[in-house]
RNA sequence: GGUUCCGUAGCUCAGUUGGAUAGAGCAACAGAUUUCUAAUCUGUGGGUCACAGGUUCGAAUCCUGUCGGGAUCACCA
């Protein structure tokens, strides 16, 4: 039985019976802690039309609910707020209903395919902190949508071509001396990243030298020999030059091997990988067709553009004058390919908010081209991750490397666990698994608890915190519950949901939270917001911990109460497990 | 400069369509363990919700303006 629905229906009925008012959209809110009651109905909106005082109206509805609803046991009216107390029997009934429902937390099948594209790395440098937010978000959103009843396809569009790759390749060619990941003792992505930095160093030196000869900064940047070489290399690549392609393939393989390891540690996965090198030609084809049909136009230098001034935007380049494709060219091609593969009705792009403009343009172009996937495109635009020292800049070396960070977190988890002396009874493998679980739990929770749309600050000291509003706090609560269930099992206590005499305040709070789970899940799916789940599961863990401190299970003389509390703890543990899984976070049974 | 997002406690963040005395965590201070895991729990202090107007029974929330910050406006991806 859903208490909320029951009350809403009876308020509607009360308004109809007592005042002849049709109102089917009744909104309830949880009662503030300082007042008695569980649910509150605000009567203000109705007093004017009914010409009643708030107290009169509140009393009338309150009395009606006590008499008819079967769940409201009492009420009080403060100003315009009708606070309703719920009978224990109704809470227990609610709990029993959830306990029985094996599919609790899985919403009905929507018969709809949704694609979530995330990660989308460049193959010229290793992943960093910003990518962590992206990957955790993307994976979590995919889990949340699946729990909402969608068929979800996770994809990763790898930007494996373009001028940036050529920069790494060129620098490797010039300064690499045949180095390999094995010979350098580096992960492949880190090795390639090293040469990207190398390129930038030499390029800057060239620019400086040119400026010294009297060139303007702008001209110097365009005329630096290294950049020109890189541009030539891109042209050669697009013309399938054998040597260039061979080098490109070799370096890409290094990077993919490195990324694979990182993804595994992050605990993310994909159903399908797309490579920009496989989609840009299709994009070019659409540009040509669009040029014929007049969606695009060509300038004198042969570059191709779209005019979006009628939409309040600018003109945007879609093909360079040398015929090579740009970022958006391949995105047009990729969109087509993805749709052909999966015929999805919604497509979510998890990409940073610095690309808001890019996606606005992309979606408009798709519409102008009249593609069948013109609708349902959504840019999940998340804010940057800042450091206390300011913005991360890969070229200036102020990035936090993803691999390093995850390793540090694991080290910290190990230290912390040992300090607390909690490793007893663990094999070495189990212990290492635990450190990993805790480390990733802390990191993921830290990055996911903030509203995705907002930029956030990454404070290294706070992120490794294991107390308070953190992943490990929730994991700890789960481990505690498992401990109780183990003991109950040993003592042969079976959970049940009937014959429970009097509920504690903290038990009511927990049951209320449990009942909210489907709604929170639906909201999180609608908003694409793992943060909603994060806050929910934290609240649940906190409420359970309060119960844990106030109430004892195994010393409880009343066997009915004991059995109820075992069932109760089990359900909280399961719900924590489910909610954390939506965030991509594992929960240990001991810690 | 145009567009756009943001400004809530010392710090990091919540605050669902406008609802009561604006909430958590961290940090500070004071407590709780003969009993199921103290990575826990309880309590105290801490606020001009950037500022000024407006809308109304009622505004952190909606509207206008001002100030401050970010992103973007590339033949980079």
XYZ file of C-alpha atoms (C1' of nucleotides) in Angstrom:
668
model
C 0.000 0.000 0.000
C 1.253 3.403 -0.912
C 0.531 5.783 1.962
C 1.182 8.874 -0.076
C -1.276 7.907 -2.817
C -3.890 6.910 -0.253
C -3.704 10.261 1.487
C -3.753 12.191 -1.766
C -6.851 10.359 -2.921
C -8.627 10.968 0.364
C -7.754 14.659 0.395
C -9.277 14.910 -3.068
C -12.344 13.127 -1.764
C -12.496 15.371 1.304
C -12.377 18.509 -0.798
C -15.121 17.140 -2.973
C -17.324 15.911 -0.136
C -16.939 18.868 2.202
C -16.497 21.784 -0.188
C -17.474 20.496 -3.624
C -14.037 21.242 -5.052
C -12.479 19.182 -7.854
C -8.760 18.843 -7.236
C -6.822 15.815 -8.368
C -3.340 17.167 -8.118
C -2.651 17.055 -4.385
C 0.943 17.737 -3.382
C 2.247 16.406 -0.100
C 5.539 17.145 1.558
C 7.382 15.519 4.437
C 6.617 17.229 7.720
C 9.394 19.371 9.152
C 11.190 17.734 12.020
C 10.045 20.317 14.606
C 6.390 19.420 14.145
C 4.502 16.300 14.908
C 3.494 14.244 11.911
C 4.921 12.585 8.825
C 3.173 14.212 5.868
C 2.068 17.784 5.468
C -0.622 19.222 3.250
C -0.522 22.956 2.624
C -4.041 24.394 2.693
C -3.143 28.012 1.845
C -3.898 27.726 -1.863
C -7.541 26.864 -1.131
C -8.548 29.295 1.586
C -9.267 32.203 -0.699
C -11.683 30.439 -2.987
C -13.414 28.647 -0.129
C -13.584 31.641 2.186
C -12.493 29.530 5.111
C -9.750 30.159 7.641
C -6.694 27.906 7.314
C -7.494 26.309 10.674
C -11.101 25.575 9.743
C -10.119 24.044 6.445
C -7.250 22.066 8.003
C -9.491 20.658 10.705
C -12.174 19.697 8.237
C -9.756 17.784 6.009
C -7.933 16.331 9.000
C -11.108 14.983 10.523
C -12.197 13.540 7.228
C -8.838 11.748 6.819
C -8.919 10.275 10.311
C -12.447 9.020 9.701
C -12.010 7.685 6.155
C -8.432 7.168 5.057
C -7.508 4.271 7.317
C -3.897 5.397 7.516
C -4.055 8.793 9.222
C -4.134 8.402 12.990
C -4.097 12.057 13.991
C -3.325 15.581 12.834
C -2.505 19.107 13.890
C -2.934 22.379 12.075
C -0.282 25.061 12.384
C -1.016 28.220 10.419
C -1.873 26.877 6.995
C -0.132 23.561 7.403
C -2.023 20.365 8.030
C 0.378 17.874 9.605
C -0.698 14.251 9.430
C 0.389 11.443 11.692
C 0.355 7.967 10.218
C -0.711 4.845 12.092
C 2.064 2.348 12.763
C 0.012 -0.355 11.086
C 0.114 1.638 7.848
C 3.887 1.983 8.020
C 4.320 -1.704 8.651
C 1.952 -2.492 5.827
C 3.952 -0.235 3.546
C 7.142 -1.919 4.593
C 5.690 -5.389 4.075
C 4.621 -4.445 0.568
C 8.128 -3.328 -0.356
C 9.650 -6.360 1.317
C 7.536 -8.713 -0.767
C 8.173 -6.936 -4.047
C 11.098 -8.701 -5.669
C 11.281 -6.098 -8.429
C 11.365 -3.157 -6.072
C 13.563 -0.477 -7.584
C 13.200 -1.667 -11.162
C 10.675 0.429 -13.042
C 8.473 -1.101 -15.776
C 9.946 -1.766 -19.207
C 9.526 1.284 -21.438
C 10.161 -0.574 -24.712
C 12.522 2.151 -25.784
C 16.193 2.225 -26.699
C 18.398 4.987 -25.314
C 22.010 5.528 -26.207
C 24.478 7.030 -23.775
C 27.728 8.155 -25.310
C 30.431 8.971 -22.823
C 34.150 8.949 -22.187
C 35.102 9.934 -25.739
C 38.828 10.355 -25.174
C 41.439 11.740 -27.504
C 44.157 9.284 -28.309
C 46.981 11.724 -27.866
C 47.195 11.814 -24.097
C 46.201 9.841 -20.990
C 42.926 10.290 -19.120
C 42.733 12.861 -16.364
C 40.462 13.949 -13.549
C 37.967 15.554 -15.918
C 37.599 12.225 -17.738
C 36.883 10.536 -14.425
C 33.882 12.749 -13.873
C 32.764 12.070 -17.414
C 33.148 8.295 -17.189
C 31.545 7.942 -13.788
C 28.666 10.155 -14.868
C 28.121 8.353 -18.136
C 28.234 4.907 -16.598
C 25.936 5.921 -13.765
C 23.408 7.617 -16.029
C 23.309 4.456 -18.127
C 22.600 2.367 -15.018
C 19.918 4.775 -13.876
C 18.183 4.747 -17.255
C 18.271 0.957 -17.337
C 16.623 0.853 -13.908
C 14.032 3.241 -15.320
C 13.060 0.599 -17.830
C 15.000 1.674 -20.902
C 17.119 -0.567 -23.034
C 20.441 1.245 -22.772
C 23.337 1.130 -25.215
C 26.608 2.538 -23.912
C 28.946 3.856 -26.557
C 32.339 5.459 -26.653
C 33.383 7.636 -29.551
C 37.140 7.669 -29.644
C 38.692 10.713 -31.244
C 41.501 8.835 -32.859
C 42.188 11.180 -35.743
C 42.830 14.836 -36.231
C 45.545 17.380 -35.943
C 46.133 16.657 -32.251
C 47.125 13.074 -33.010
C 49.439 14.279 -35.708
C 51.189 16.451 -33.164
C 52.038 13.461 -30.998
C 53.003 11.440 -34.047
C 55.258 14.151 -35.402
C 57.022 14.650 -32.106
C 57.510 10.901 -31.776
C 58.925 10.730 -35.283
C 61.370 13.519 -34.572
C 62.390 12.860 -30.985
C 61.211 9.350 -30.195
C 64.268 7.276 -31.168
C 62.040 4.245 -31.574
C 60.922 4.212 -27.974
C 58.108 1.794 -27.088
C 55.927 1.416 -23.986
C 58.017 -1.633 -23.039
C 61.358 0.093 -23.473
C 60.154 3.187 -21.634
C 58.316 1.272 -18.939
C 55.249 3.446 -19.479
C 51.597 2.690 -20.220
C 50.988 3.338 -23.907
C 48.707 6.306 -23.364
C 51.265 7.909 -21.103
C 54.027 7.420 -23.634
C 52.016 9.036 -26.415
C 51.026 11.827 -24.054
C 54.677 12.460 -23.357
C 55.203 13.270 -27.036
C 52.206 15.529 -27.145
C 53.818 17.605 -24.434
C 57.101 17.358 -26.322
C 55.467 18.783 -29.433
C 54.068 21.687 -27.524
C 57.431 22.504 -25.988
C 59.200 22.689 -29.319
C 56.289 24.452 -30.966
C 56.307 27.179 -28.345
C 60.041 27.627 -28.810
C 59.528 28.068 -32.548
C 56.789 30.588 -32.026
C 59.015 32.541 -29.699
C 61.870 32.515 -32.195
C 59.570 33.766 -34.942
C 58.216 36.508 -32.740
C 61.796 37.601 -32.131
C 62.174 38.170 -35.881
C 59.334 40.674 -35.701
C 56.290 38.558 -36.534
C 53.059 39.112 -34.626
C 52.074 36.411 -32.163
C 49.151 35.385 -34.313
C 51.256 35.008 -37.448
C 54.039 33.265 -35.565
C 51.581 30.687 -34.293
C 50.359 29.981 -37.800
C 53.762 29.909 -39.439
C 55.735 27.787 -37.001
C 57.288 24.960 -39.060
C 56.156 22.228 -36.656
C 52.524 23.203 -36.977
C 52.767 23.313 -40.746
C 54.344 19.869 -40.695
C 51.539 18.584 -38.501
C 48.958 19.963 -40.912
C 50.749 18.307 -43.800
C 50.736 15.094 -41.869
C 46.976 15.259 -41.357
C 46.521 15.748 -45.088
C 48.776 12.770 -45.792
C 46.777 10.751 -43.297
C 43.475 11.621 -44.918
C 45.056 10.670 -48.257
C 45.972 7.280 -46.851
C 49.740 7.681 -46.964
C 51.079 4.254 -46.002
C 53.882 5.352 -43.678
C 51.730 7.865 -41.846
C 48.908 5.397 -41.398
C 51.305 2.743 -40.102
C 52.700 5.077 -37.448
C 49.184 6.183 -36.547
C 48.070 2.587 -36.123
C 51.040 1.693 -33.971
C 50.614 4.636 -31.622
C 46.867 4.170 -31.419
C 47.284 0.562 -30.362
C 49.541 1.689 -27.536
C 46.948 4.161 -26.403
C 44.070 1.697 -26.592
C 45.961 -0.826 -24.519
C 46.561 1.854 -21.883
C 42.959 3.048 -21.902
C 41.747 -0.506 -21.534
C 43.572 -0.851 -18.247
C 42.266 2.475 -17.009
C 38.667 1.643 -17.912
C 38.924 -1.631 -16.095
C 40.150 0.056 -12.942
C 37.381 2.655 -13.271
C 34.833 -0.116 -13.592
C 33.189 1.263 -16.720
C 32.312 -0.551 -19.920
C 30.855 0.028 -23.349
C 28.591 -1.917 -25.657
C 30.125 -0.414 -28.742
C 33.196 1.624 -29.562
C 33.108 4.066 -32.440
C 36.228 5.545 -33.881
C 36.253 8.918 -35.468
C 38.572 7.514 -38.140
C 35.688 5.274 -39.199
C 32.986 7.924 -39.206
C 34.484 11.087 -40.638
C 34.114 9.944 -44.248
C 30.409 9.417 -43.742
C 30.281 12.910 -42.284
C 31.992 14.261 -45.371
C 29.432 12.501 -47.535
C 26.630 14.263 -45.687
C 28.387 17.558 -46.116
C 28.531 16.991 -49.854
C 24.856 16.052 -49.983
C 23.969 19.013 -47.835
C 25.932 21.230 -50.172
C 23.838 19.962 -53.097
C 20.583 20.477 -51.240
C 21.587 23.942 -50.097
C 21.810 23.255 -46.378
C 25.519 24.168 -46.579
C 27.333 26.676 -48.752
C 30.859 26.976 -50.079
C 33.116 29.987 -49.757
C 35.595 31.146 -52.390
C 38.477 29.311 -50.739
C 36.469 26.049 -51.021
C 35.738 25.770 -47.309
C 32.186 24.647 -46.528
C 29.900 26.336 -43.982
C 26.441 26.349 -42.564
C 24.624 29.585 -41.899
C 22.732 29.490 -38.629
C 22.235 33.217 -38.245
C 18.482 32.728 -38.642
C 18.622 30.555 -35.497
C 20.488 33.180 -33.532
C 23.834 31.494 -34.042
C 26.766 32.231 -36.340
C 28.136 30.663 -39.437
C 29.965 27.460 -38.681
C 32.681 25.697 -40.638
C 31.953 22.063 -41.531
C 34.822 21.325 -43.935
C 38.232 22.988 -44.204
C 39.485 24.635 -47.383
C 41.937 21.771 -47.878
C 38.996 19.363 -47.756
C 39.904 17.774 -44.410
C 37.132 17.335 -41.914
C 36.727 19.031 -38.566
C 35.230 17.928 -35.263
C 31.646 18.472 -36.280
C 32.034 16.753 -39.644
C 32.645 13.400 -38.045
C 29.973 13.982 -35.403
C 27.458 14.241 -38.234
C 28.699 10.935 -39.595
C 28.784 9.268 -36.201
C 25.193 10.253 -35.459
C 24.067 8.508 -38.644
C 26.095 5.396 -37.931
C 24.810 5.135 -34.384
C 21.222 5.443 -35.519
C 21.667 2.823 -38.214
C 23.116 0.442 -35.661
C 20.563 0.826 -32.879
C 17.533 2.884 -34.032
C 17.386 4.507 -30.614
C 14.701 7.027 -29.752
C 16.914 9.021 -27.415
C 20.589 9.804 -27.548
C 22.488 11.254 -24.617
C 25.894 12.826 -25.162
C 27.912 13.105 -21.965
C 30.313 15.906 -22.804
C 31.680 18.884 -20.872
C 29.881 22.209 -20.897
C 32.648 23.920 -22.805
C 31.039 22.258 -25.801
C 27.534 23.598 -25.293
C 27.810 25.588 -28.481
C 29.133 22.657 -30.482
C 26.162 20.484 -29.604
C 23.662 23.217 -30.141
C 25.049 23.524 -33.639
C 25.256 19.769 -34.198
C 21.629 19.169 -33.254
C 20.500 22.034 -35.476
C 22.475 20.664 -38.404
C 20.936 17.230 -37.944
C 17.506 18.828 -38.035
C 18.297 20.866 -41.126
C 19.514 17.729 -42.834
C 16.167 16.201 -41.950
C 17.575 13.022 -40.432
C 15.151 10.598 -38.728
C 17.029 11.098 -35.439
C 16.426 14.842 -35.365
C 14.555 14.558 -32.075
C 15.618 13.106 -28.770
C 19.205 14.319 -28.815
C 20.355 15.530 -25.440
C 23.676 17.015 -24.446
C 24.342 16.084 -20.836
C 26.543 19.044 -20.215
C 28.582 18.754 -17.062
C 30.740 21.361 -15.374
C 34.474 21.352 -15.154
C 36.433 19.962 -12.283
C 38.590 22.672 -10.759
C 41.557 22.247 -8.500
C 42.249 24.459 -5.506
C 45.114 25.842 -7.586
C 42.725 26.713 -10.409
C 41.875 25.252 -13.757
C 43.569 22.136 -15.110
C 45.620 22.688 -18.245
C 47.130 19.665 -19.883
C 49.748 21.649 -21.740
C 50.948 23.292 -18.575
C 51.217 20.061 -16.662
C 48.624 21.059 -14.048
C 46.476 18.004 -14.696
C 45.630 15.312 -12.217
C 46.303 12.055 -13.999
C 43.513 9.483 -13.685
C 45.798 6.480 -13.181
C 47.889 8.244 -10.544
C 44.848 9.479 -8.687
C 43.197 6.066 -8.538
C 46.416 4.521 -7.296
C 46.761 7.146 -4.571
C 43.216 6.500 -3.470
C 43.915 2.793 -3.179
C 47.033 3.475 -1.135
C 45.085 5.732 1.178
C 42.365 3.121 1.603
C 44.985 0.564 2.568
C 46.613 2.878 5.123
C 43.293 3.864 6.633
C 42.088 0.284 6.944
C 45.328 -0.824 8.567
C 45.297 2.094 10.994
C 41.863 1.007 12.121
C 43.032 -2.593 12.395
C 40.218 -3.921 10.252
C 42.141 -6.383 8.145
C 41.719 -9.325 10.461
C 40.283 -12.401 8.776
C 40.975 -11.149 5.269
C 43.146 -13.021 2.820
C 45.556 -10.841 0.913
C 43.402 -11.004 -2.207
C 40.294 -10.065 -0.262
C 42.101 -7.208 1.428
C 43.317 -5.816 -1.880
C 39.857 -6.095 -3.323
C 38.503 -4.197 -0.344
C 41.024 -1.369 -0.734
C 40.003 -1.074 -4.329
C 36.316 -1.059 -3.491
C 36.783 1.626 -0.856
C 39.095 3.747 -2.983
C 36.779 3.763 -5.968
C 33.774 4.217 -3.719
C 35.283 7.326 -2.204
C 36.351 8.752 -5.549
C 33.160 7.986 -7.444
C 30.922 9.216 -4.682
C 32.922 12.403 -4.372
C 32.569 13.153 -8.072
C 28.948 12.046 -8.397
C 27.388 13.720 -5.385
C 27.566 17.115 -7.028
C 24.888 18.177 -9.495
C 26.405 17.271 -12.888
C 25.549 20.626 -14.400
C 27.615 22.516 -11.891
C 31.334 23.010 -11.953
C 32.959 21.558 -8.911
C 36.079 21.835 -6.877
C 38.288 18.823 -6.442
C 40.023 19.135 -3.133
C 42.463 16.203 -2.874
C 42.257 16.155 0.901
C 38.479 15.991 1.012
C 38.176 13.483 -1.781
C 40.126 10.905 0.219
C 37.959 11.477 3.246
C 36.248 8.305 4.457
C 33.964 9.906 7.027
C 30.798 11.915 6.842
C 29.098 12.466 3.524
C 31.268 9.993 1.610
C 31.115 6.711 -0.257
C 32.871 4.734 2.490
C 30.329 5.979 5.043
C 27.617 4.301 3.017
C 29.742 1.242 2.372
C 30.357 0.986 6.096
C 26.646 1.033 6.807
C 26.196 -1.804 4.364
C 28.980 -3.822 6.000
C 27.344 -3.289 9.385
C 24.045 -4.590 8.095
C 25.740 -7.641 6.612
C 27.275 -8.284 9.982
C 23.844 -8.255 11.573
C 22.458 -10.588 8.939
C 25.325 -13.019 9.462
C 24.641 -13.089 13.159
C 20.908 -13.494 12.613
C 21.631 -16.386 10.299
C 23.861 -18.043 12.926
C 21.136 -17.702 15.516
C 18.503 -18.927 13.117
C 16.480 -15.713 13.236
C 14.333 -15.345 10.127
C 13.098 -11.926 9.127
C 9.366 -11.274 9.004
C 7.176 -8.247 8.608
C 4.144 -8.957 10.785
C 3.146 -8.681 14.440
C 5.378 -5.755 15.215
C 3.989 -3.773 18.145
C 5.382 -0.238 18.247
C 7.629 1.463 15.729
C 10.524 3.645 16.765
C 10.805 7.120 15.270
C 13.975 6.108 13.442
C 12.220 3.074 11.936
C 9.444 5.250 10.551
C 12.038 7.551 9.000
C 13.744 4.634 7.312
C 10.491 3.153 5.996
C 9.543 6.529 4.613
C 12.878 6.750 2.791
C 12.544 3.221 1.432
C 9.136 4.075 0.029
C 10.612 7.072 -1.789
C 13.126 5.029 -3.749
C 11.098 4.505 -6.951
C 10.293 8.207 -7.105
C 13.925 9.203 -6.607
C 14.927 6.752 -9.314
C 12.387 8.234 -11.715
C 13.548 11.783 -10.948
C 17.195 10.826 -11.407
C 16.323 9.314 -14.781
C 14.403 12.352 -15.874
C 17.132 14.748 -14.793
C 20.050 12.504 -15.762
C 21.338 13.132 -12.283
C 23.275 10.557 -10.256
C 23.534 13.260 -7.583
C 19.907 12.639 -6.644
C 20.696 8.984 -6.013
C 23.832 9.942 -4.093
C 21.949 12.147 -1.675
C 19.173 9.645 -1.314
C 21.402 6.737 -0.398
C 23.337 8.920 2.018
C 20.126 9.920 3.775
C 19.078 6.298 3.953
C 22.398 5.198 5.444
C 22.297 8.044 7.943
C 18.768 7.204 9.034
C 19.696 3.559 9.425
C 22.750 4.414 11.523
C 20.539 6.399 13.843
C 18.281 3.383 14.203
C 21.330 1.214 14.770
C 22.486 3.344 17.664
C 19.094 3.622 19.277
C 17.747 0.136 18.904
C 19.209 -3.204 19.751
C 18.248 -6.296 17.838
C 19.758 -9.298 19.523
C 19.020 -8.196 23.057
C 15.446 -7.420 22.177
C 13.190 -9.640 24.299
C 10.232 -9.405 21.908
C 10.851 -12.058 19.252
C 8.441 -10.397 16.844
C 10.358 -7.143 17.073
C 13.623 -8.979 16.595
C 12.426 -10.693 13.442
C 10.978 -7.495 12.072
C 14.262 -5.677 12.587
C 16.193 -8.395 10.805
C 13.889 -8.082 7.800
C 14.128 -4.319 8.097
C 17.930 -4.321 8.130
C 18.033 -6.711 5.205
C 15.864 -4.506 3.058
C 17.907 -1.399 3.881
C 21.067 -3.293 2.958
C 19.588 -4.394 -0.357
C 18.408 -0.909 -1.169
C 21.816 0.555 -0.376
C 23.336 -2.069 -2.627
C 20.948 -1.265 -5.486
C 21.341 2.484 -5.187
C 25.120 2.293 -5.013
C 25.150 0.003 -8.051
C 23.384 2.795 -9.919
C 26.388 4.944 -9.111
C 28.764 2.204 -10.200
C 29.935 1.731 -6.620
C 30.409 -1.675 -5.024
C 29.536 -2.318 -1.402
C 31.563 -4.694 0.773
C 30.016 -7.142 3.223
C 32.854 -6.555 5.659
C 35.185 -3.627 6.191
C 31.519 43.138 -26.499
C 27.392 38.995 -27.939
C 25.453 34.343 -25.991
C 25.122 31.289 -21.775
C 25.746 29.120 -16.780
C 26.622 30.338 -11.826
C 26.816 33.365 -6.741
C 23.449 29.714 -0.099
C 27.598 28.832 6.977
C 35.043 29.551 7.445
C 35.364 25.320 3.317
C 32.639 21.629 -0.027
C 27.675 21.067 -1.306
C 21.759 20.054 -0.739
C 17.416 22.842 -0.998
C 11.792 18.618 -6.959
C 6.671 22.458 -9.789
C 7.007 29.388 -4.788
C 5.411 27.126 1.661
C 6.635 26.812 8.386
C 12.300 28.908 12.339
C 17.059 27.890 4.970
C 19.672 22.064 5.742
C 23.985 18.189 5.481
C 29.285 16.989 5.623
C 34.166 18.900 6.780
C 36.656 22.071 10.239
C 35.923 23.843 15.954
C 34.022 22.561 20.779
C 31.312 19.083 24.371
C 29.514 14.117 25.036
C 28.179 8.447 24.035
C 31.248 1.984 23.709
C 30.325 -4.206 30.232
C 25.362 -4.853 24.508
C 24.640 -6.335 16.871
C 31.530 -3.045 13.461
C 33.005 4.213 17.100
C 34.986 4.477 9.155
C 29.264 5.266 13.974
C 25.855 8.223 17.032
C 24.114 12.737 20.145
C 24.652 17.909 21.129
C 26.699 23.345 20.740
C 28.257 27.470 17.973
C 28.280 29.252 12.873
C 23.629 32.743 7.512
C 21.875 40.241 5.161
C 20.555 32.885 0.541
C 25.954 38.576 -3.863
C 23.112 43.531 -3.958
C 18.577 46.571 -5.121
C 13.701 46.681 -6.706
C 9.102 43.974 -8.351
C 5.085 39.984 -8.471
C 1.689 37.781 -3.560
C -1.320 35.313 1.718
C 4.048 33.667 1.344
C 10.387 34.337 -2.495
C 16.934 31.167 -1.738
C 13.255 29.605 -5.636
C 9.607 33.606 -10.454
C 10.584 38.814 -13.198
C 13.883 43.318 -13.969
C 18.388 45.761 -13.049
C 23.434 46.118 -10.747
C 28.010 43.816 -9.075
C 31.307 39.482 -9.141
C 33.002 34.724 -11.385
C 33.179 30.655 -15.271
C 32.368 28.795 -20.259
C 31.880 29.926 -25.329
C 31.929 33.037 -29.755
C 38.767 28.680 -33.861
C 40.059 26.219 -40.917
C 41.805 22.684 -32.195
C 39.203 18.197 -30.833
